[in-house]
Structure formats: C-alpha cells, structure tokens
Tab-separated table of N, CA, C and O and ligand atoms in Angstrom:
chain	number	residue	atom	x	y	z
R	1	MET	N	97.921	-34.262	39.916
R	1	MET	CA	98.007	-32.897	39.438
R	1	MET	C	97.978	-33.276	37.583
R	1	MET	O	97.100	-32.731	36.888
R	2	ASP	N	98.940	-34.081	37.459
R	2	ASP	CA	99.007	-34.497	36.025
R	2	ASP	C	97.755	-34.905	35.565
R	2	ASP	O	97.315	-34.463	34.185
R	3	ARG	N	97.224	-35.660	36.490
R	3	ARG	CA	95.572	-36.301	35.818
R	3	ARG	C	94.613	-35.339	35.641
R	3	ARG	O	93.869	-35.235	34.711
R	4	LEU	N	94.643	-34.189	36.802
R	4	LEU	CA	93.774	-33.185	36.691
R	4	LEU	C	93.710	-32.321	34.907
R	4	LEU	O	93.002	-32.064	34.415
R	5	LEU	N	94.917	-32.000	34.884
R	5	LEU	CA	95.461	-31.486	33.497
R	5	LEU	C	94.920	-31.959	32.291
R	5	LEU	O	93.931	-31.796	31.490
R	6	ILE	N	95.043	-33.352	32.449
R	6	ILE	CA	94.676	-34.677	31.293
R	6	ILE	C	93.220	-34.411	31.398
R	6	ILE	O	92.524	-34.388	30.235
R	7	TRP	N	92.481	-34.667	32.101
R	7	TRP	CA	90.917	-34.332	32.021
R	7	TRP	C	90.355	-32.900	31.858
R	7	TRP	O	89.466	-32.912	31.197
R	8	VAL	N	91.020	-31.980	32.032
R	8	VAL	CA	90.891	-30.468	31.461
R	8	VAL	C	90.743	-30.682	30.367
R	8	VAL	O	89.800	-30.063	29.589
R	9	ALA	N	92.303	-31.015	29.963
R	9	ALA	CA	92.205	-31.172	28.471
R	9	ALA	C	91.237	-31.958	27.468
R	9	ALA	O	90.733	-31.375	26.391
R	10	VAL	N	90.916	-33.093	28.039
R	10	VAL	CA	90.012	-33.643	27.387
R	10	VAL	C	88.493	-33.135	27.321
R	10	VAL	O	87.923	-32.903	26.363
R	11	ALA	N	87.982	-32.511	28.584
R	11	ALA	CA	86.836	-31.779	28.436
R	11	ALA	C	86.942	-30.535	27.567
R	11	ALA	O	85.847	-30.464	26.666
R	12	ILE	N	87.906	-29.585	27.433
R	12	ILE	CA	88.189	-28.743	26.313
R	12	ILE	C	87.814	-29.257	25.110
R	12	ILE	O	87.089	-28.833	24.398
R	13	VAL	N	88.301	-30.655	24.666
R	13	VAL	CA	88.252	-31.288	23.256
R	13	VAL	C	86.880	-31.789	23.089
R	13	VAL	O	86.544	-31.216	21.985
R	14	ALA	N	86.340	-32.064	24.247
R	14	ALA	CA	85.163	-32.432	23.859
R	14	ALA	C	84.027	-31.039	23.718
R	14	ALA	O	83.444	-31.621	22.786
R	15	LEU	N	84.553	-30.256	24.719
R	15	LEU	CA	83.377	-29.078	24.234
R	15	LEU	C	83.606	-28.405	23.139
R	15	LEU	O	82.731	-27.978	22.322
R	16	VAL	N	84.899	-28.245	22.416
R	16	VAL	CA	85.164	-27.731	20.922
R	16	VAL	C	84.314	-28.761	20.198
R	16	VAL	O	83.960	-28.246	19.053
R	17	GLY	N	84.591	-29.883	20.381
R	17	GLY	CA	83.739	-31.054	19.104
R	17	GLY	C	82.415	-30.757	19.243
R	17	GLY	O	81.697	-30.602	18.204
R	18	LEU	N	81.816	-30.553	20.410
R	18	LEU	CA	80.524	-30.326	20.538
R	18	LEU	C	80.035	-28.995	19.647
R	18	LEU	O	79.080	-28.650	19.090
R	19	TRP	N	80.818	-28.077	20.035
R	19	TRP	CA	80.670	-26.650	19.418
R	19	TRP	C	80.834	-26.609	17.861
R	19	TRP	O	79.810	-26.227	17.264
R	20	TRP	N	81.541	-27.340	17.244
R	20	TRP	CA	81.669	-27.557	15.867
R	20	TRP	C	80.601	-28.186	15.477
R	20	TRP	O	80.172	-27.982	14.624
R	21	LEU	N	80.213	-29.341	16.302
R	21	LEU	CA	79.066	-30.232	15.508
R	21	LEU	C	77.760	-29.368	15.573
R	21	LEU	O	76.984	-29.412	14.544
R	22	TRP	N	77.549	-28.483	16.567
R	22	TRP	CA	76.573	-27.445	16.620
R	22	TRP	C	76.401	-26.922	15.348
R	22	TRP	O	75.269	-26.286	14.823
R	23	GLY	N	77.789	-26.360	15.359
R	23	GLY	CA	77.975	-25.319	13.972
R	23	GLY	C	77.529	-25.614	12.685
R	23	GLY	O	76.830	-25.347	12.277
R	24	THR	N	78.092	-27.022	12.456
R	24	THR	CA	77.866	-27.381	11.260
R	24	THR	C	76.239	-27.802	10.828
R	24	THR	O	75.786	-27.842	9.685
R	25	ALA	N	75.794	-28.504	12.012
R	25	ALA	CA	74.195	-28.479	11.918
R	25	ALA	C	73.496	-27.381	11.740
R	25	ALA	O	72.335	-27.503	10.639
R	26	SER	N	73.918	-26.146	12.136
R	26	SER	CA	73.192	-24.947	12.311
R	26	SER	C	73.424	-24.539	10.703
R	26	SER	O	72.390	-23.399	10.316
R	27	HIS	N	74.497	-24.625	10.261
R	27	HIS	CA	74.563	-24.214	8.958
R	27	HIS	C	74.615	-25.110	7.655
R	27	HIS	O	75.133	-24.734	6.733
R	28	LYS	N	73.341	-25.793	7.830
R	28	LYS	CA	73.072	-26.368	6.666
R	28	LYS	C	72.499	-25.701	5.711
R	28	LYS	O	71.969	-24.788	5.912
R	29	PRO	N	72.378	-25.671	4.209
R	29	PRO	CA	71.572	-24.837	3.391
R	29	PRO	C	70.470	-24.742	3.336
R	29	PRO	O	69.723	-25.725	3.770
R	30	SER	N	70.104	-23.472	3.337
R	30	SER	CA	68.503	-23.155	3.607
R	30	SER	C	67.648	-23.473	1.928
R	30	SER	O	66.688	-23.146	2.177
R	31	SER	N	68.315	-23.658	1.319
R	31	SER	CA	67.670	-23.688	-0.224
R	31	SER	C	68.079	-25.036	-0.840
R	31	SER	O	69.136	-25.606	-0.602
R	32	VAL	N	66.975	-25.730	-1.440
R	32	VAL	CA	67.837	-26.530	-2.343
R	32	VAL	C	67.836	-26.184	-3.996
R	32	VAL	O	66.669	-25.473	-4.333
R	33	GLU	N	68.649	-26.429	-4.600
R	33	GLU	CA	69.015	-26.044	-5.778
R	33	GLU	C	68.565	-26.863	-7.097
R	33	GLU	O	68.481	-28.147	-6.889
R	34	VAL	N	67.846	-26.103	-7.876
R	34	VAL	CA	67.291	-26.903	-9.310
R	34	VAL	C	67.850	-26.284	-10.401
R	34	VAL	O	67.937	-25.385	-10.471
R	35	GLN	N	68.085	-27.264	-10.942
R	35	GLN	CA	68.822	-26.725	-12.252
R	35	GLN	C	67.773	-27.008	-13.556
R	35	GLN	O	67.469	-28.155	-13.834
R	36	VAL	N	67.529	-26.168	-14.209
R	36	VAL	CA	66.518	-26.057	-15.227
R	36	VAL	C	67.170	-25.814	-16.571
R	36	VAL	O	67.701	-24.443	-16.573
R	37	THR	N	67.024	-26.520	-17.316
R	37	THR	CA	67.867	-26.294	-19.039
R	37	THR	C	66.723	-26.053	-20.076
R	37	THR	O	65.730	-26.903	-20.027
R	38	VAL	N	66.735	-24.843	-20.609
R	38	VAL	CA	65.720	-24.565	-21.447
R	38	VAL	C	66.470	-24.363	-23.014
R	38	VAL	O	67.382	-24.004	-23.109
R	39	SER	N	65.801	-24.903	-23.862
R	39	SER	CA	65.994	-25.099	-25.253
R	39	SER	C	64.822	-25.106	-26.140
R	39	SER	O	63.497	-25.249	-25.747
R	40	GLU	N	64.934	-25.313	-27.438
R	40	GLU	CA	63.896	-25.313	-28.577
R	40	GLU	C	63.565	-26.930	-28.174
R	40	GLU	O	64.254	-27.716	-29.246
R	41	TYR	N	62.089	-27.267	-28.258
R	41	TYR	CA	61.204	-26.720	-27.379
R	41	TYR	C	60.925	-27.649	-26.175
R	41	TYR	O	59.555	-28.184	-26.246
R	42	SER	N	61.765	-27.325	-25.216
R	42	SER	CA	61.702	-28.266	-24.263
R	42	SER	C	62.320	-27.726	-22.888
R	42	SER	O	63.235	-27.040	-23.127
R	43	PHE	N	62.058	-28.295	-21.598
R	43	PHE	CA	62.385	-28.027	-20.723
R	43	PHE	C	63.323	-29.164	-20.018
R	43	PHE	O	62.800	-30.175	-20.380
R	44	LYS	N	64.342	-29.137	-19.502
R	44	LYS	CA	64.865	-30.360	-18.533
R	44	LYS	C	65.463	-29.888	-17.142
R	44	LYS	O	65.481	-28.527	-16.837
R	45	THR	N	64.885	-30.569	-16.137
R	45	THR	CA	65.088	-30.139	-14.931
R	45	THR	C	65.546	-31.204	-14.006
R	45	THR	O	65.499	-32.536	-14.306
R	46	SER	N	66.253	-31.055	-13.074
R	46	SER	CA	66.994	-31.834	-12.095
R	46	SER	C	65.876	-32.303	-11.064
R	46	SER	O	66.376	-33.273	-10.374
R	47	LEU	N	64.565	-32.024	-11.113
R	47	LEU	CA	63.693	-32.146	-10.032
R	47	LEU	C	62.311	-31.749	-10.652
R	47	LEU	O	61.820	-30.838	-11.170
R	48	THR	N	61.227	-32.855	-10.425
R	48	THR	CA	59.847	-32.754	-10.927
R	48	THR	C	58.957	-32.984	-9.821
R	48	THR	O	58.038	-32.617	-10.089
R	49	ASP	N	59.489	-33.271	-8.554
R	49	ASP	CA	58.859	-33.674	-7.626
R	49	ASP	C	59.099	-32.592	-6.384
R	49	ASP	O	60.045	-32.579	-5.879
R	50	PHE	N	58.048	-31.862	-5.803
R	50	PHE	CA	58.994	-30.612	-4.986
R	50	PHE	C	57.694	-30.676	-3.840
R	50	PHE	O	56.403	-30.292	-3.720
R	51	PRO	N	58.134	-31.018	-2.670
R	51	PRO	CA	57.289	-30.646	-1.316
R	51	PRO	C	57.290	-29.107	-1.124
R	51	PRO	O	57.874	-28.557	-1.505
R	52	ALA	N	55.872	-29.072	-0.814
R	52	ALA	CA	55.774	-27.614	-0.382
R	52	ALA	C	56.415	-26.868	0.683
R	52	ALA	O	56.946	-28.146	1.660
R	53	GLY	N	56.572	-25.815	0.637
R	53	GLY	CA	57.231	-25.228	2.013
R	53	GLY	C	58.875	-25.093	2.148
R	53	GLY	O	59.594	-24.355	2.830
R	54	THR	N	59.388	-25.980	1.195
R	54	THR	CA	60.727	-26.004	0.581
R	54	THR	C	61.140	-24.589	-0.135
R	54	THR	O	60.677	-24.292	-1.196
R	55	VAL	N	62.252	-24.032	0.323
R	55	VAL	CA	62.961	-23.037	-0.502
R	55	VAL	C	63.738	-23.481	-1.939
R	55	VAL	O	64.689	-24.107	-1.381
R	56	TYR	N	63.325	-23.334	-2.680
R	56	TYR	CA	64.040	-23.790	-3.921
R	56	TYR	C	64.714	-22.539	-4.815
R	56	TYR	O	64.413	-21.362	-4.944
R	57	HIS	N	66.276	-22.871	-5.238
R	57	HIS	CA	66.694	-22.007	-5.836
R	57	HIS	C	66.992	-22.607	-6.973
R	57	HIS	O	67.768	-23.268	-7.328
R	58	PHE	N	66.049	-21.812	-7.831
R	58	PHE	CA	66.138	-22.196	-9.481
R	58	PHE	C	66.952	-21.827	-10.062
R	58	PHE	O	67.290	-20.239	-10.127
R	59	LYS	N	68.031	-22.430	-10.928
R	59	LYS	CA	68.999	-21.989	-11.998
R	59	LYS	C	68.763	-22.280	-13.103
R	59	LYS	O	68.434	-23.569	-13.732
R	60	ILE	N	68.290	-21.381	-14.024
R	60	ILE	CA	67.471	-21.344	-15.372
R	60	ILE	C	68.621	-21.172	-16.458
R	60	ILE	O	68.782	-19.968	-16.364
R	61	THR	N	69.029	-22.401	-17.199
R	61	THR	CA	70.046	-21.917	-18.316
R	61	THR	C	69.275	-22.005	-19.524
R	61	THR	O	68.597	-22.812	-19.591
R	62	ASN	N	69.450	-20.928	-20.439
R	62	ASN	CA	69.173	-21.095	-21.842
R	62	ASN	C	69.831	-21.759	-22.523
R	62	ASN	O	70.989	-21.081	-23.272
R	63	ALA	N	69.891	-23.044	-23.085
R	63	ALA	CA	71.030	-23.356	-23.884
R	63	ALA	C	70.343	-23.287	-25.322
R	63	ALA	O	71.329	-24.351	-26.146
R	64	GLY	N	69.461	-22.867	-25.680
R	64	GLY	CA	68.967	-22.701	-26.853
R	64	GLY	C	69.340	-21.906	-27.726
R	64	GLY	O	70.476	-20.991	-27.295
R	65	THR	N	68.836	-21.538	-28.939
R	65	THR	CA	69.243	-20.551	-29.940
R	65	THR	C	68.538	-19.167	-30.036
R	65	THR	O	68.651	-18.526	-30.986
R	66	MET	N	67.506	-19.550	-29.281
R	66	MET	CA	66.337	-18.425	-29.275
R	66	MET	C	65.790	-17.673	-27.810
R	66	MET	O	66.226	-18.949	-26.927
R	67	ALA	N	65.671	-16.896	-27.685
R	67	ALA	CA	64.882	-16.412	-26.243
R	67	ALA	C	63.596	-17.527	-26.152
R	67	ALA	O	62.993	-17.563	-26.572
R	68	HIS	N	63.641	-17.682	-24.361
R	68	HIS	CA	62.499	-18.425	-23.872
R	68	HIS	C	62.058	-17.857	-22.487
R	68	HIS	O	62.497	-17.052	-22.188
R	69	ASP	N	60.625	-17.839	-22.799
R	69	ASP	CA	60.055	-17.799	-21.210
R	69	ASP	C	60.369	-18.984	-20.461
R	69	ASP	O	60.572	-20.225	-20.884
R	70	TRP	N	60.718	-19.006	-19.030
R	70	TRP	CA	60.348	-19.976	-17.932
R	70	TRP	C	59.698	-19.270	-17.000
R	70	TRP	O	59.693	-18.327	-16.333
R	71	MET	N	58.384	-20.040	-16.931
R	71	MET	CA	57.398	-19.938	-15.810
R	71	MET	C	56.933	-21.316	-15.063
R	71	MET	O	56.868	-22.289	-15.842
R	72	ILE	N	56.426	-20.908	-14.002
R	72	ILE	CA	55.468	-22.252	-13.210
R	72	ILE	C	53.904	-21.440	-13.280
R	72	ILE	O	53.808	-20.606	-12.749
R	73	MET	N	53.444	-22.458	-14.037
R	73	MET	CA	52.157	-21.923	-13.947
R	73	MET	C	51.137	-23.585	-13.596
R	73	MET	O	51.688	-24.764	-13.509
R	74	PRO	N	49.918	-23.039	-13.244
R	74	PRO	CA	48.799	-24.217	-12.792
R	74	PRO	C	48.874	-24.958	-13.954
R	74	PRO	O	48.744	-24.504	-15.080
R	75	ALA	N	48.457	-26.546	-13.858
R	75	ALA	CA	48.804	-27.298	-15.083
R	75	ALA	C	47.692	-26.757	-16.093
R	75	ALA	O	46.629	-26.973	-15.864
R	76	GLY	N	48.429	-26.981	-17.413
R	76	GLY	CA	47.427	-26.537	-18.377
R	76	GLY	C	46.806	-25.036	-18.648
R	76	GLY	O	46.324	-24.639	-19.704
R	77	GLU	N	47.454	-24.290	-17.575
R	77	GLU	CA	47.091	-22.697	-17.581
R	77	GLU	C	47.537	-22.129	-18.707
R	77	GLU	O	48.848	-22.293	-18.802
R	78	THR	N	47.042	-21.051	-19.623
R	78	THR	CA	47.702	-20.463	-20.678
R	78	THR	C	47.691	-19.114	-20.352
R	78	THR	O	48.352	-18.247	-20.870
R	79	ASP	N	46.844	-18.628	-19.403
R	79	ASP	CA	46.765	-16.958	-19.274
R	79	ASP	C	47.989	-16.778	-17.827
R	79	ASP	O	48.104	-17.252	-17.046
R	80	GLU	N	49.251	-15.991	-18.804
R	80	GLU	CA	50.570	-15.750	-17.810
R	80	GLU	C	49.970	-14.955	-16.937
R	80	GLU	O	51.146	-14.861	-15.916
R	81	SER	N	49.082	-14.314	-16.538
R	81	SER	CA	48.964	-13.437	-15.241
R	81	SER	C	48.628	-14.643	-14.195
R	81	SER	O	48.809	-14.062	-13.033
R	82	LYS	N	48.386	-15.902	-14.214
R	82	LYS	CA	48.423	-16.931	-13.272
R	82	LYS	C	49.645	-17.488	-12.874
R	82	LYS	O	49.922	-18.340	-11.905
R	83	ALA	N	50.589	-17.108	-13.496
R	83	ALA	CA	52.197	-17.661	-13.287
R	83	ALA	C	52.700	-17.412	-11.714
R	83	ALA	O	52.213	-16.194	-11.432
R	84	LEU	N	53.119	-18.350	-11.157
R	84	LEU	CA	53.667	-18.390	-9.692
R	84	LEU	C	54.818	-17.624	-9.871
R	84	LEU	O	55.029	-17.043	-8.794
R	85	VAL	N	55.562	-17.682	-10.732
R	85	VAL	CA	57.062	-17.127	-10.842
R	85	VAL	C	57.350	-17.493	-11.979
R	85	VAL	O	57.020	-18.129	-13.125
R	86	LYS	N	58.079	-16.067	-12.834
R	86	LYS	CA	58.121	-16.047	-14.326
R	86	LYS	C	59.410	-15.111	-14.484
R	86	LYS	O	59.827	-14.510	-13.800
R	87	VAL	N	59.977	-15.961	-15.468
R	87	VAL	CA	61.043	-15.430	-16.062
R	87	VAL	C	60.851	-15.101	-17.778
R	87	VAL	O	60.373	-15.972	-18.272
R	88	GLU	N	60.978	-13.496	-17.891
R	88	GLU	CA	60.469	-13.134	-19.425
R	88	GLU	C	61.619	-13.485	-20.539
R	88	GLU	O	62.883	-13.527	-20.150
R	89	ASP	N	61.184	-13.954	-21.671
R	89	ASP	CA	62.093	-14.003	-22.783
R	89	ASP	C	62.941	-13.090	-22.974
R	89	ASP	O	64.148	-13.257	-23.559
R	90	SER	N	62.715	-11.721	-22.685
R	90	SER	CA	63.594	-10.651	-23.004
R	90	SER	C	64.456	-10.640	-22.032
R	90	SER	O	65.805	-10.019	-22.095
R	91	ASP	N	64.457	-11.751	-20.887
R	91	ASP	CA	65.717	-11.645	-19.887
R	91	ASP	C	66.451	-12.747	-20.235
R	91	ASP	O	67.608	-13.003	-20.027
R	92	LEU	N	65.689	-14.064	-20.407
R	92	LEU	CA	66.039	-15.172	-21.037
R	92	LEU	C	66.723	-15.259	-22.307
R	92	LEU	O	66.210	-16.393	-23.031
R	93	LYS	N	67.729	-14.953	-22.503
R	93	LYS	CA	68.238	-15.018	-24.204
R	93	LYS	C	69.364	-16.154	-24.272
R	93	LYS	O	69.467	-16.408	-23.153
R	94	PRO	N	69.557	-16.578	-25.256
R	94	PRO	CA	70.215	-17.673	-25.472
R	94	PRO	C	71.987	-17.542	-24.624
R	94	PRO	O	72.425	-16.465	-24.654
R	95	GLY	N	71.957	-18.660	-23.868
R	95	GLY	CA	73.295	-18.612	-23.191
R	95	GLY	C	73.177	-17.677	-21.613
R	95	GLY	O	74.292	-18.085	-21.256
R	96	VAL	N	72.125	-17.494	-21.788
R	96	VAL	CA	71.893	-16.814	-20.305
R	96	VAL	C	71.495	-17.666	-19.104
R	96	VAL	O	70.934	-18.677	-19.385
R	97	THR	N	71.956	-17.367	-17.906
R	97	THR	CA	71.796	-18.445	-16.700
R	97	THR	C	71.098	-17.304	-15.810
R	97	THR	O	71.743	-16.379	-15.417
R	98	LEU	N	69.813	-17.474	-15.127
R	98	LEU	CA	69.277	-16.701	-14.545
R	98	LEU	C	68.565	-17.257	-13.043
R	98	LEU	O	68.574	-18.745	-13.221
R	99	THR	N	68.603	-16.670	-11.950
R	99	THR	CA	68.260	-17.551	-11.010
R	99	THR	C	67.034	-16.940	-10.291
R	99	THR	O	66.577	-15.712	-10.224
R	100	ARG	N	66.398	-17.947	-9.616
R	100	ARG	CA	64.807	-17.193	-9.019
R	100	ARG	C	64.731	-18.221	-7.575
R	100	ARG	O	64.676	-19.518	-7.811
R	101	ASP	N	64.643	-17.732	-6.492
R	101	ASP	CA	64.056	-18.386	-5.413
R	101	ASP	C	62.521	-18.646	-5.551
R	101	ASP	O	61.999	-17.445	-5.503
R	102	PHE	N	62.083	-19.605	-5.229
R	102	PHE	CA	60.470	-19.942	-4.903
R	102	PHE	C	60.159	-20.998	-3.950
R	102	PHE	O	60.902	-21.937	-3.920
R	103	THR	N	59.153	-20.564	-3.290
R	103	THR	CA	58.841	-21.538	-2.571
R	103	THR	C	56.990	-22.130	-2.869
R	103	THR	O	56.309	-21.188	-2.896
R	104	PHE	N	56.728	-23.203	-3.147
R	104	PHE	CA	55.638	-23.772	-3.373
R	104	PHE	C	54.543	-23.686	-1.952
R	104	PHE	O	55.254	-24.117	-1.026
R	105	ASN	N	53.408	-22.971	-1.899
R	105	ASN	CA	52.956	-22.879	-0.288
R	105	ASN	C	51.612	-24.126	-0.478
R	105	ASN	O	51.051	-23.904	0.496
R	106	GLN	N	51.287	-24.501	-1.705
R	106	GLN	CA	50.084	-25.324	-1.856
R	106	GLN	C	50.552	-26.935	-2.806
R	106	GLN	O	51.199	-26.571	-3.510
R	107	ALA	N	49.982	-27.910	-2.175
R	107	ALA	CA	50.281	-28.783	-3.111
R	107	ALA	C	49.346	-28.556	-4.335
R	107	ALA	O	48.210	-28.046	-4.667
R	108	GLY	N	49.714	-29.660	-5.601
R	108	GLY	CA	48.914	-29.418	-6.634
R	108	GLY	C	49.913	-29.988	-7.942
R	108	GLY	O	50.945	-30.252	-7.868
R	109	GLU	N	48.987	-29.607	-9.345
R	109	GLU	CA	49.854	-30.135	-10.338
R	109	GLU	C	50.141	-28.611	-11.213
R	109	GLU	O	49.260	-27.997	-11.211
R	110	PHE	N	51.513	-28.761	-11.630
R	110	PHE	CA	51.658	-27.573	-11.958
R	110	PHE	C	52.648	-27.860	-13.201
R	110	PHE	O	52.588	-28.893	-13.784
R	111	GLU	N	53.253	-26.896	-14.100
R	111	GLU	CA	53.855	-27.255	-15.177
R	111	GLU	C	55.134	-25.799	-15.296
R	111	GLU	O	54.623	-24.752	-15.005
R	112	PHE	N	56.531	-26.028	-15.832
R	112	PHE	CA	56.978	-25.517	-16.262
R	112	PHE	C	56.756	-24.955	-17.693
R	112	PHE	O	56.336	-25.965	-18.535
R	113	ALA	N	56.569	-23.602	-18.234
R	113	ALA	CA	56.025	-23.432	-19.404
R	113	ALA	C	56.815	-22.235	-20.293
R	113	ALA	O	57.063	-21.403	-19.469
R	114	CYS	N	56.649	-22.190	-21.550
R	114	CYS	CA	57.223	-21.223	-22.392
R	114	CYS	C	56.091	-20.932	-23.309
R	114	CYS	O	55.412	-21.362	-23.691
R	115	HIS	N	55.945	-19.558	-23.053
R	115	HIS	CA	54.577	-18.762	-23.675
R	115	HIS	C	55.053	-17.976	-24.743
R	115	HIS	O	54.211	-16.772	-24.914
R	116	VAL	N	56.101	-18.130	-25.094
R	116	VAL	CA	56.778	-17.288	-26.719
R	116	VAL	C	55.720	-17.708	-27.651
R	116	VAL	O	55.547	-19.075	-27.599
R	117	GLU	N	55.051	-16.735	-28.501
R	117	GLU	CA	54.322	-17.209	-29.200
R	117	GLU	C	54.776	-18.557	-29.996
R	117	GLU	O	55.815	-18.701	-30.813
R	118	GLY	N	53.816	-19.480	-30.163
R	118	GLY	CA	53.907	-20.891	-30.828
R	118	GLY	C	54.461	-22.266	-29.817
R	118	GLY	O	54.425	-23.199	-30.298
R	119	HIS	N	55.641	-21.592	-28.937
R	119	HIS	CA	56.422	-22.456	-28.424
R	119	HIS	C	55.781	-23.491	-27.514
R	119	HIS	O	56.001	-24.523	-27.607
R	120	TYR	N	54.654	-23.133	-26.669
R	120	TYR	CA	53.875	-24.267	-25.935
R	120	TYR	C	53.049	-25.021	-26.880
R	120	TYR	O	53.236	-26.117	-26.537
R	121	GLU	N	52.986	-24.572	-27.931
R	121	GLU	CA	51.746	-25.559	-28.708
R	121	GLU	C	52.858	-26.531	-29.687
R	121	GLU	O	52.809	-27.509	-29.726
R	122	LYS	N	54.292	-26.316	-29.593
R	122	LYS	CA	55.123	-27.056	-29.825
R	122	LYS	C	55.608	-27.982	-28.914
R	122	LYS	O	56.714	-28.668	-29.189
R	123	GLY	N	54.764	-27.890	-27.950
R	123	GLY	CA	55.293	-28.767	-26.729
R	123	GLY	C	56.183	-28.524	-25.294
R	123	GLY	O	56.686	-28.830	-24.864
R	124	MET	N	56.689	-27.062	-25.496
R	124	MET	CA	57.051	-26.187	-24.538
R	124	MET	C	56.680	-26.290	-23.340
R	124	MET	O	56.301	-25.139	-22.756
R	125	LYS	N	56.402	-27.664	-22.635
R	125	LYS	CA	55.748	-27.442	-21.226
R	125	LYS	C	56.503	-28.664	-20.440
R	125	LYS	O	57.114	-29.820	-21.500
R	126	LEU	N	56.495	-28.905	-19.183
R	126	LEU	CA	56.918	-29.915	-18.515
R	126	LEU	C	56.348	-29.734	-17.384
R	126	LEU	O	56.104	-29.215	-16.356
R	127	PRO	N	55.348	-30.970	-17.094
R	127	PRO	CA	54.714	-31.082	-15.638
R	127	PRO	C	55.523	-31.622	-14.603
R	127	PRO	O	56.796	-32.266	-14.699
R	128	ILE	N	55.097	-30.682	-13.309
R	128	ILE	CA	55.529	-30.850	-12.171
R	128	ILE	C	54.613	-30.983	-11.045
R	128	ILE	O	53.241	-30.822	-11.089
R	129	SER	N	54.997	-31.529	-9.997
R	129	SER	CA	53.975	-31.835	-9.092
R	129	SER	C	54.484	-31.435	-7.535
R	129	SER	O	55.643	-31.530	-7.099
R	130	VAL	N	53.635	-30.957	-6.881
R	130	VAL	CA	54.022	-30.390	-5.642
R	130	VAL	C	53.284	-31.124	-4.454
R	130	VAL	O	51.809	-31.208	-4.641
R	131	LYS	N	53.782	-31.751	-3.753
R	131	LYS	CA	53.299	-32.793	-2.446
R	131	LYS	C	52.959	-31.699	-1.201
R	131	LYS	O	53.883	-31.074	-0.920
L	201	LIG	CU1	60.147	-21.222	-25.789
C-alpha cells in the first residue's frame, strides 16, 4: 500500500513536470526584438541580417536632437511610397521611442533610411539583408 502511494506520487510529479515543460515550450516569444537608434545622421541597429518570415518587433529610439524618419526601403530606393514600413519624422521626435512589428516576406537587399530633406544625402542610411 505504501509502495502504491509512492508510485502514485512519482507519477503525479512526472505529469506536472511534463505539463510545465509543455507550457514553457509553447510560450516562447513570438517575435524578435530589434533595437534601432536614430541620430544625426546615422542608424544603429542590434540586427542587420533578417531571415524572412520572422516577426520582428522594432523599437526605434531617436537619440538625436532633431526629428528623423525611419523606414525600410529597397536598397538605394528614394521614392518614399516604396517603403515597406515607415515611421514619419512628425512622430519620431528627439527622445521618442516608437515600436513597429514587421515581417519580411521576401529575401533581398534593403536599407533603413531617413528621407527628411538632406539627411539621406548626409549618409542617413544603413544596409540590411533579408535571407
Ligand atoms: Cu534624419
């Protein structure tokens, strides 16, 4: 009888353990955070290579002293209507942090860019790659 109780206790502990493992495995984060820092006249990012299909949670901080854009553009593209995702300079003021979730759906060469008048020409772009 005592033995049976011990086996029941062991079985319960094992089941609770399995349930906990299953729970932690299924609650892994569903997006990858990317920290982007914007200033005059450059971008810094925690990631430059992006596998397609992953959900990225971009945290864009303006650490500069003037407003900037943050947009993901096909490499070298200057037509803002071609932006894959865009934060306007009217929103990204100095000291502000904004977030955007974005998933690349095709491989290619892209860049972070600021198209506030004159900034792109001053080098405000950063190449990124989607595999
Ligand atoms: Cu700018």
